[in-house]
Short mmCIF file of C-alpha atoms in Angstrom, two decimals:
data_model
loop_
_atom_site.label_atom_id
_atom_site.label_comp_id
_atom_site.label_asym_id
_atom_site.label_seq_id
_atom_site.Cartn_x
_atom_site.Cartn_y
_atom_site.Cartn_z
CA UNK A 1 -20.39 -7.81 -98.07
CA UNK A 2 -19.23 -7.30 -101.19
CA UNK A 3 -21.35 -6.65 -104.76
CA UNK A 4 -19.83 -9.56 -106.43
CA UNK A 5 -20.77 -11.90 -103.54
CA UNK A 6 -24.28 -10.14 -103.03
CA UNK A 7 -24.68 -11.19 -106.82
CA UNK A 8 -23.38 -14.86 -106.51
CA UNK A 9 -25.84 -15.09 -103.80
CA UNK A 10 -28.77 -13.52 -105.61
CA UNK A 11 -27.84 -15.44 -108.70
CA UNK A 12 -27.69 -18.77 -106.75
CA UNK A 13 -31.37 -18.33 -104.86
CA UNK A 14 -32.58 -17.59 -108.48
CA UNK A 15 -31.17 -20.50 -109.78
CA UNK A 16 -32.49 -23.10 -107.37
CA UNK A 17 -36.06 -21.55 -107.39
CA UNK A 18 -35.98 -18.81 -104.39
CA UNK A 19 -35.82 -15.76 -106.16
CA UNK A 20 -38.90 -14.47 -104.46
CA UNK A 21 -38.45 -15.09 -100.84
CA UNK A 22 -37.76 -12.20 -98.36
CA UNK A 23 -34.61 -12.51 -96.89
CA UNK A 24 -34.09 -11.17 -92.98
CA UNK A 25 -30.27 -11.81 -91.51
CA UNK A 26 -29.43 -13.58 -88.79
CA UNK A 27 -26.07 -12.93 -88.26
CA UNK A 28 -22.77 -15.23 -87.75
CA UNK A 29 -20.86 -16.50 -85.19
CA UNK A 30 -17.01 -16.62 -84.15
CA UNK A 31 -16.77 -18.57 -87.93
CA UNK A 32 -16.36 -16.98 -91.18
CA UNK A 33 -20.01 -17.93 -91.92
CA UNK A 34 -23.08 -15.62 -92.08
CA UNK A 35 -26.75 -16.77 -92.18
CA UNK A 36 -30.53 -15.69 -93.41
CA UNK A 37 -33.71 -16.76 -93.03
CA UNK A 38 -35.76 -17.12 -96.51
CA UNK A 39 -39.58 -16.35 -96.07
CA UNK A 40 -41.67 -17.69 -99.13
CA UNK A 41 -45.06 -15.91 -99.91
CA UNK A 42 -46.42 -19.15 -98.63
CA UNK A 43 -45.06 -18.91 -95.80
CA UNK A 44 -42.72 -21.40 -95.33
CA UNK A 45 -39.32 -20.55 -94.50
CA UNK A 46 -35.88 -21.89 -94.82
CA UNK A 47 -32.05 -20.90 -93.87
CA UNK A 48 -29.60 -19.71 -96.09
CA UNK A 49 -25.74 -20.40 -95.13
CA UNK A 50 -22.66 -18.38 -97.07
CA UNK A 51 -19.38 -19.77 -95.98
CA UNK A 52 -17.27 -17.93 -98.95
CA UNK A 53 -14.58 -20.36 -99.51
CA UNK A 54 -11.54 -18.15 -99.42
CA UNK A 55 -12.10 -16.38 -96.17
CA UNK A 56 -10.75 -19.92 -94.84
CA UNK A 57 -7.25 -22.09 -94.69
CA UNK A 58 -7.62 -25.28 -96.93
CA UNK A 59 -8.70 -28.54 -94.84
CA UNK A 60 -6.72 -31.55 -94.05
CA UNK A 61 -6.12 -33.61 -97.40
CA UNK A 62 -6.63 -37.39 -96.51
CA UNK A 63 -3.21 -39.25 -95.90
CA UNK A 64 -1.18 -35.97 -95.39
CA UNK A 65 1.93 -36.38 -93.08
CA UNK A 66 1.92 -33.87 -89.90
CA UNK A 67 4.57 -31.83 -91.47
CA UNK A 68 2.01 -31.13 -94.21
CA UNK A 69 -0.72 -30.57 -92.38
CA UNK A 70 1.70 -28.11 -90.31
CA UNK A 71 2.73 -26.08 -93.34
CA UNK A 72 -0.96 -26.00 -94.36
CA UNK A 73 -1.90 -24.26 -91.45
CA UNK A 74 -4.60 -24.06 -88.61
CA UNK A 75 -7.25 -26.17 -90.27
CA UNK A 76 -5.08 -28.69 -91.62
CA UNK A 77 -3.70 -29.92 -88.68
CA UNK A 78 -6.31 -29.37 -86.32
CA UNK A 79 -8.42 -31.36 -88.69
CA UNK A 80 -11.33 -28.65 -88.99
CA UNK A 81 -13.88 -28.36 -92.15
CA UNK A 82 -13.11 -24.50 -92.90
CA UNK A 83 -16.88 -24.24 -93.18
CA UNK A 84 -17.15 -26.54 -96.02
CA UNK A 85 -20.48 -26.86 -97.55
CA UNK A 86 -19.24 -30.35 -99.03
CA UNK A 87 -18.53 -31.00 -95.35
CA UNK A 88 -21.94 -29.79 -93.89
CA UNK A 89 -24.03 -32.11 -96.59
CA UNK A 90 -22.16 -34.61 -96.40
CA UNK A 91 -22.50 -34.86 -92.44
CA UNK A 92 -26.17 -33.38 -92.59
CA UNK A 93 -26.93 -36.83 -94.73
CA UNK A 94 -25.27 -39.26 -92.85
CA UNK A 95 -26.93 -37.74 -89.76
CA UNK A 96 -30.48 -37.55 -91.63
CA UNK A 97 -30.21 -41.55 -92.71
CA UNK A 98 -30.40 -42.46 -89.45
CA UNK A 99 -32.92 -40.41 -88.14
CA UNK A 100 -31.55 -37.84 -86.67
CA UNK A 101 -32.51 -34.07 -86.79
CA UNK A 102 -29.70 -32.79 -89.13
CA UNK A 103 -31.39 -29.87 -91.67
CA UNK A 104 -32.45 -31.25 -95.02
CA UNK A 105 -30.52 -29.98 -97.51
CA UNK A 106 -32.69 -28.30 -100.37
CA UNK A 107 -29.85 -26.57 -102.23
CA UNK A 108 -26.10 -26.01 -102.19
CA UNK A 109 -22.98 -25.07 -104.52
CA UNK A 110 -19.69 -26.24 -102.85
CA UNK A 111 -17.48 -24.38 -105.15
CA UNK A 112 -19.50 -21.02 -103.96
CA UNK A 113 -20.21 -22.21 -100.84
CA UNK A 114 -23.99 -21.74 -100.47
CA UNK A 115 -26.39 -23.88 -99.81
CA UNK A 116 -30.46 -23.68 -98.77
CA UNK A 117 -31.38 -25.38 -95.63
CA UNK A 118 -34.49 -26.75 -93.47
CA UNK A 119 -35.27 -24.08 -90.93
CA UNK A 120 -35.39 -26.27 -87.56
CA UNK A 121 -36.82 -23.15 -85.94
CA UNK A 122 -35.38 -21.01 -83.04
CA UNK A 123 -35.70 -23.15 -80.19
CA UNK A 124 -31.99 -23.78 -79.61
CA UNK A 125 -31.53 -25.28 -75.82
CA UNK A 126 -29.68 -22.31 -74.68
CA UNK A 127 -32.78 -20.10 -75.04
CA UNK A 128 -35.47 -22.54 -73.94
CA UNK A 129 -33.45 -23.02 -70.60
CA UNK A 130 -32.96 -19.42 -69.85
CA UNK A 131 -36.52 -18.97 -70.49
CA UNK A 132 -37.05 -21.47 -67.74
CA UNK A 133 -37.91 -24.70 -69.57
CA UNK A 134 -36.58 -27.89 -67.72
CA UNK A 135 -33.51 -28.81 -68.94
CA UNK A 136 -32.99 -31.96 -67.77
CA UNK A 137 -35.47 -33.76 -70.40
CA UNK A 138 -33.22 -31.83 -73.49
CA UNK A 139 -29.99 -33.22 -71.48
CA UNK A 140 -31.33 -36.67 -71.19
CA UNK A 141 -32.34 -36.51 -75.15
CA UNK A 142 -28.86 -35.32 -75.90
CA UNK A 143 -27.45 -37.63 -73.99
CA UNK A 144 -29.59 -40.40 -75.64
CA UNK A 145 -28.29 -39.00 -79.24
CA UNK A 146 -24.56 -39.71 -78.17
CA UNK A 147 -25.83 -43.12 -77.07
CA UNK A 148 -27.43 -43.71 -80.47
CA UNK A 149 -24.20 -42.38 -82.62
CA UNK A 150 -21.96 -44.45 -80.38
CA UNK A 151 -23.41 -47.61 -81.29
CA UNK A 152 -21.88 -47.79 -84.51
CA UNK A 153 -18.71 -47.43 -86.18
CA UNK A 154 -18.44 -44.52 -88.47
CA UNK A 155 -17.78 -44.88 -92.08
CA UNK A 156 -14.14 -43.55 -93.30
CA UNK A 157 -15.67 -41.10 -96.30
CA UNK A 158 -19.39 -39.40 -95.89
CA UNK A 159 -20.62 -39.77 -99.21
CA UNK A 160 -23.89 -38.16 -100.73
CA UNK A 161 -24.20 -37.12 -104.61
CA UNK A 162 -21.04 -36.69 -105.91
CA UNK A 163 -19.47 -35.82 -102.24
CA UNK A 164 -17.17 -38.00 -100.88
CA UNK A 165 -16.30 -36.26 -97.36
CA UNK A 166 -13.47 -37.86 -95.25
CA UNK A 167 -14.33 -38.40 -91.39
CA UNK A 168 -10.63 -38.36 -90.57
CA UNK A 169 -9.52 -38.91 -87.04
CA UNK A 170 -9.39 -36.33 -83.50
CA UNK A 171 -5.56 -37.82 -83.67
CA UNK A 172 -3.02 -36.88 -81.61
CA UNK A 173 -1.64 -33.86 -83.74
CA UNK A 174 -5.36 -32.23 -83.96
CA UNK A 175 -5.51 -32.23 -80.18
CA UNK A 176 -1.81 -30.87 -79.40
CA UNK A 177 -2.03 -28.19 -81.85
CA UNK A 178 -5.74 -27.43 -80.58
CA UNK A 179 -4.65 -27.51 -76.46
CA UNK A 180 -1.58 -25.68 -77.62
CA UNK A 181 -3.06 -22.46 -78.23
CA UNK A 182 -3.96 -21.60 -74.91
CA UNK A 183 0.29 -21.38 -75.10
CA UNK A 184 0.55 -18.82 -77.51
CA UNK A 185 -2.69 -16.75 -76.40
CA UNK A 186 -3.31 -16.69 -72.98
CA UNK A 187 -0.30 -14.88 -71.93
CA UNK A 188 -1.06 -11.90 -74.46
CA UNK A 189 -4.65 -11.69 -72.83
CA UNK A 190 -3.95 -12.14 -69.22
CA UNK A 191 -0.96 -9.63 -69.81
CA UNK A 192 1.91 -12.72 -68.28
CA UNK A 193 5.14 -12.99 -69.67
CA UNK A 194 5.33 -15.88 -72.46
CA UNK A 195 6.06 -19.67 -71.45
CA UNK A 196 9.46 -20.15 -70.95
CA UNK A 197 10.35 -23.31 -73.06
CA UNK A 198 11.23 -25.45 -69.59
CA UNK A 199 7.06 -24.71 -69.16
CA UNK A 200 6.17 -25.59 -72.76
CA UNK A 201 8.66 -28.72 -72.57
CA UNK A 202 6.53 -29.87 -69.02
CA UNK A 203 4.28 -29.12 -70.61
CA UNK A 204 4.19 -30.92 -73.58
CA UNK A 205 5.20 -34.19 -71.52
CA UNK A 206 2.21 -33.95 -69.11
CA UNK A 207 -0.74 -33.74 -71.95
CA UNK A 208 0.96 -36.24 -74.42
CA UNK A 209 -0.30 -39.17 -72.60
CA UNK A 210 -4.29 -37.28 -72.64
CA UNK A 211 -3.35 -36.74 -76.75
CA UNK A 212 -2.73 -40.39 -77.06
CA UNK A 213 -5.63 -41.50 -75.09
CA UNK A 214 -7.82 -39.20 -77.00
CA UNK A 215 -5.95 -40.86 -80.67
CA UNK A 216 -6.47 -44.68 -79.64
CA UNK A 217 -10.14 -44.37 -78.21
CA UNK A 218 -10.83 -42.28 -81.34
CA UNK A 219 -14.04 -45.00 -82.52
CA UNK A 220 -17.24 -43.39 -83.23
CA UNK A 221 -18.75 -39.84 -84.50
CA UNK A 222 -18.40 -36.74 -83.05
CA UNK A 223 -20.46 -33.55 -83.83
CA UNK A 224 -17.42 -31.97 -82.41
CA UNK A 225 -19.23 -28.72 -81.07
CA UNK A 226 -22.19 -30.52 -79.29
CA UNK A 227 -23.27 -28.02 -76.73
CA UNK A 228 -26.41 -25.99 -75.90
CA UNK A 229 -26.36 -23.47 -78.47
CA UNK A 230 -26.17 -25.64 -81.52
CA UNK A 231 -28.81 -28.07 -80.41
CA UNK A 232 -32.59 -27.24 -80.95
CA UNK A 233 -35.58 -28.68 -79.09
CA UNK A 234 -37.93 -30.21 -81.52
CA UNK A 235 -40.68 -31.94 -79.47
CA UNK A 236 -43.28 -32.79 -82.36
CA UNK A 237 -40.63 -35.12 -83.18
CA UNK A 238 -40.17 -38.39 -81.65
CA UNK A 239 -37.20 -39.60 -79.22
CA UNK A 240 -33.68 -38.54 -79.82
CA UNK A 241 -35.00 -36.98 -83.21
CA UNK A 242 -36.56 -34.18 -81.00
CA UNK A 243 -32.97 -32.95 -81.11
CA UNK A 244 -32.39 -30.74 -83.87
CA UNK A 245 -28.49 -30.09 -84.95
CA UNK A 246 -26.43 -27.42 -86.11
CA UNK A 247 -22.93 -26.69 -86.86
CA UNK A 248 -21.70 -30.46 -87.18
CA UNK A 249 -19.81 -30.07 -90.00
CA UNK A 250 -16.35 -30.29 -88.82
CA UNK A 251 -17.56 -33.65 -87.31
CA UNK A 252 -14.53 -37.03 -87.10
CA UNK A 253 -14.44 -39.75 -85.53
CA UNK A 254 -13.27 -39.03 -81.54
CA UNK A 255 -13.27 -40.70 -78.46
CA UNK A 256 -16.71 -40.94 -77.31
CA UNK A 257 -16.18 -39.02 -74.07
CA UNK A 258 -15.54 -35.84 -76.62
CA UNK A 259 -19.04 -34.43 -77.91
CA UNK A 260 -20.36 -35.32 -73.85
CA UNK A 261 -17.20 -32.77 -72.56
CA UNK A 262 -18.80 -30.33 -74.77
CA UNK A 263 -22.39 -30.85 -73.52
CA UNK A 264 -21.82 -31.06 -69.97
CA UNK A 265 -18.94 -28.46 -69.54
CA UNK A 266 -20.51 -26.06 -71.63
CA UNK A 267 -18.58 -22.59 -71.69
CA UNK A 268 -21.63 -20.42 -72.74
CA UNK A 269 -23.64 -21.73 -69.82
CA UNK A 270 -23.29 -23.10 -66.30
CA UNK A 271 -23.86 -27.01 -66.28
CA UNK A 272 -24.04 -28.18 -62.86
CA UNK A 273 -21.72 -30.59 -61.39
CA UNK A 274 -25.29 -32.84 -60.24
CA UNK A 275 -26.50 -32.65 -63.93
CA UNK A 276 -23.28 -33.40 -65.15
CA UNK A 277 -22.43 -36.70 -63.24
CA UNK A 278 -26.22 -38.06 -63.55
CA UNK A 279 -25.93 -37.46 -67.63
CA UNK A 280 -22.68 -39.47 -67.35
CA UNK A 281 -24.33 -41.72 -65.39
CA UNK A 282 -26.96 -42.12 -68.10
CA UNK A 283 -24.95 -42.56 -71.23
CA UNK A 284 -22.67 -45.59 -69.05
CA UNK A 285 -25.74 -47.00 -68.10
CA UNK A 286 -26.93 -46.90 -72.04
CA UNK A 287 -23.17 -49.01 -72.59
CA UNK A 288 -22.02 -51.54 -70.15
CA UNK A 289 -19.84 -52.64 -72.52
CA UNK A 290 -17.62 -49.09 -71.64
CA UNK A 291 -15.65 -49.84 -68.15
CA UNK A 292 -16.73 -46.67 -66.38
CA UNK A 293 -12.89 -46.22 -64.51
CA UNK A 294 -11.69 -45.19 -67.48
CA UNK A 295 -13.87 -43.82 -69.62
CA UNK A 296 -14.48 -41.38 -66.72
CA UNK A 297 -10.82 -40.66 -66.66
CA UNK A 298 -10.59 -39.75 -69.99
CA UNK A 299 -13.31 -37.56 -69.88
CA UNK A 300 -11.61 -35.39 -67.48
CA UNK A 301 -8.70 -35.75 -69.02
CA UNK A 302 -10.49 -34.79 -72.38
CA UNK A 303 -12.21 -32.04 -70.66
CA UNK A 304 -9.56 -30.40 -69.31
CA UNK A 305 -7.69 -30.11 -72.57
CA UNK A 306 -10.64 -29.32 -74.25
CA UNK A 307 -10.83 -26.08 -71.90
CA UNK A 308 -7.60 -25.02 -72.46
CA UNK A 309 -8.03 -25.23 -76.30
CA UNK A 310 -11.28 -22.97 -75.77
CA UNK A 311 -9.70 -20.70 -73.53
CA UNK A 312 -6.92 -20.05 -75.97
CA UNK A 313 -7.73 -20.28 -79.67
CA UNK A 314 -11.59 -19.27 -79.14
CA UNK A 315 -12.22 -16.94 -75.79
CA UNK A 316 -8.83 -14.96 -75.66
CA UNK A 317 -7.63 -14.44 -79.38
CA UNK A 318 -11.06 -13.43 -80.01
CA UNK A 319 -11.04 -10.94 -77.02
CA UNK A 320 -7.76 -9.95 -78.44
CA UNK A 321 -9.43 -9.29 -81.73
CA UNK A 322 -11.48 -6.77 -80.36
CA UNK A 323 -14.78 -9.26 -79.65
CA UNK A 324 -14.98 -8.31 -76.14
CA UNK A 325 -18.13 -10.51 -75.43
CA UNK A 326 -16.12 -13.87 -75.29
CA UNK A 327 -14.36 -12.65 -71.80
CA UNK A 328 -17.69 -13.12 -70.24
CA UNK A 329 -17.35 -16.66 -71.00
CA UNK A 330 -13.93 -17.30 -69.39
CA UNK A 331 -14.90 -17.49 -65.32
CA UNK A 332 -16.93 -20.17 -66.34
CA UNK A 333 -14.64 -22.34 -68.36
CA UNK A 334 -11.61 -21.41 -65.46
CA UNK A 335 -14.22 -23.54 -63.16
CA UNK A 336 -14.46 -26.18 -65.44
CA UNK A 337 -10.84 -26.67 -65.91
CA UNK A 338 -10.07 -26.60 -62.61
CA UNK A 339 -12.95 -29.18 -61.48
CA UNK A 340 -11.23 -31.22 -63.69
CA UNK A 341 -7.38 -30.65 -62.62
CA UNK A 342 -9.01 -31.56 -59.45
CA UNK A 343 -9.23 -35.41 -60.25
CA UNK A 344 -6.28 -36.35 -58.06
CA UNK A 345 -5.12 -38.36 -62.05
CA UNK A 346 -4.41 -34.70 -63.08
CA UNK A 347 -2.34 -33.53 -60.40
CA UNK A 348 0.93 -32.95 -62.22
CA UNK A 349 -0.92 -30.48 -64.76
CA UNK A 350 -2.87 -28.38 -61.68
CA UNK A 351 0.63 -28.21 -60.49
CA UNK A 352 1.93 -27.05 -64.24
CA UNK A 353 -1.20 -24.32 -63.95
CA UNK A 354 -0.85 -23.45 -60.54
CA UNK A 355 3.01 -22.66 -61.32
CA UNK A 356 2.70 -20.74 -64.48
CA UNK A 357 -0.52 -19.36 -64.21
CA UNK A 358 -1.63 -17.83 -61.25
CA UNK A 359 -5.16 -16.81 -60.06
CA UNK A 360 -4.81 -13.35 -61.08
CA UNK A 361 -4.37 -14.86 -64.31
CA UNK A 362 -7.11 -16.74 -64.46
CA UNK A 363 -10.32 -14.13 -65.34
#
């Protein structure tokens, strides 16, 4: 880290009255972002985020065409929040009013991009379970959160203090340009010659009808990275507030199957295919007003694409980076994919993948 941003940082605590506290890292993630946790001499304790704004493409400007968001790059036309704090309070608030477990918000400078959150504690899912807690109760609470969210429609702008945050849609040019990047980085991982453009063309044609699906059922909010390691277990709180949530803040409004692909196809950690169809069961139970045929089928479909997208832009290029760690991840999302490819609906693209990408390809 650099002086200059050591001193915006120290300047900025100062400032908003936690000049004092001990500060103890806690690291990042596969984001630009880098977290602490602030101890006060009375011992309460909060989290500090730095998301330093240039270390990111500029976001998706409301109303832009898709050659725009194109020329603006990765962000832009995937529709992600490049960190923003504006983003993260903005989402933390509309979360918070109604009574979920988003962090309150104590402190923050968009322009820097700081800002001084609650401390939810360290009992994200992911831990508790390998510890051996039960998971089924936190996957039945999650899965009761989704239900919650889902039963009303989202506002088109987040707005808190002087923030006005757009939820924009998970349209079709966010989820082609997402899926597409298993194209351009799987074959420089798995050391395969690059698509020819007959593949890419087949393969375009077979996902554009998933991409469409995913546009037109686009009607409620979506965390957008809803799986075990960003979801804490709070259990002094009461029903689906006993989920605590992190890392929402490239949140739109998506097709409700998307934050439940995330949860129950998780790529850090096995989900079982048992768990999995009883916590479907559970959220269509929660909505009879969804017709189960094919919201099911567009969860697979969803799934699948959403796999792909990890696969590419998040497990290989960062294995290509030099962040060895993510290949440990891949096996498991392979498995996923291909239970859903399995769903006779999805023949034509277990054909594309059995084709182009053989098993010795597939680590």
């Amino acid at each position: 880290m650099s002086s200059e941003r050591e001193t915006a940082k120290a300047a900025f605590l100062e400032t908003h009255g936690f000049g004092d506290v001990r500060r103890e890292n806690l690291g990042g993630d596969a984001s630009t972002r880098s977290y602490e946790r602030l101890r006060r001499n009375d011992g309460a304790s909060f989290i500090f985020m730095d998301q330093p704004p240039a270390l990111e493409s500029v976001v998706c400007p409301p109303g832009a065409t898709e050659a725009e968001r194109l020329a603006l790059g990765y962000n832009a036309a995937a529709r992600l929040a490049a960190g923003s704090v504006a983003a993260f309070v903005a989402t933390a608030d509309y979360l918070r009013q109604r009574g979920l477990s988003a962090p309150r918000i104590f402190a923050y400078d968009v322009a820097q991009g700081l800002a001084v959150l609650e401390d939810l504690g360290d009992g994200l899912y992911a831990t508790l379970i390998a510890e051996g807690q039960d998971e089924r109760p936190l996957y039945e609470a999650a899965v009761d959160l989704q239900v919650a969210l889902h039963a009303e429609t989202p506002p088109d702008v987040l707005v808190v203090d002087e923030i006005h945050w757009p939820l924009l849609t998970y349209d079709t040019l966010a989820l082609k340009y997402a899926t597409d990047t298993f194209l351009e980085w799987w074959p420089q991982f798995a050391g395969i010659p690059a698509f020819s453009p007959e593949a890419v063309n087949e393969w375009d044609a077979l996902w554009a009808p998933v991409w469409v699906r995913g546009e037109a059922g686009a009607s409620v909010f979506s965390h957008r990275d809803y799986h075990a390691q960003n979801l804490l277990w709070l259990p002094e709180r009461d029903g689906v507030a006993r989920v605590g949530l992190l890392d929402f803040q490239d949140a739109l409004r998506a097709h409700p199957a998307w934050d439940l692909t995330h949860l129950l196809q998780d790529a850090r950690r096995d989900v079982s295919p048992e768990l999995e169809a009883a916590m479907l069961d559970r959220y269509l139970a929660a909505r009879p007003d969804v017709e189960r045929e094919a919201f099911i089928a567009d969860y697979r479909a969803l799934a699948a694409s959403n796999a792909a997208r990890i696969l590419g832009r998040v497990f290989a290029r960062q294995a290509l980076l030099g962040r060895r760690q993510y290949e440990a991840f891949m096996p498991r999302t392979w498995r996923y994919l291909e239970r859903n490819l399995n769903d006779p609906a999805m023949g034509a693209l277990k054909a594309w993948f059995d084709r182009y990408v053989p098993a010795e390809a597939r680590r």
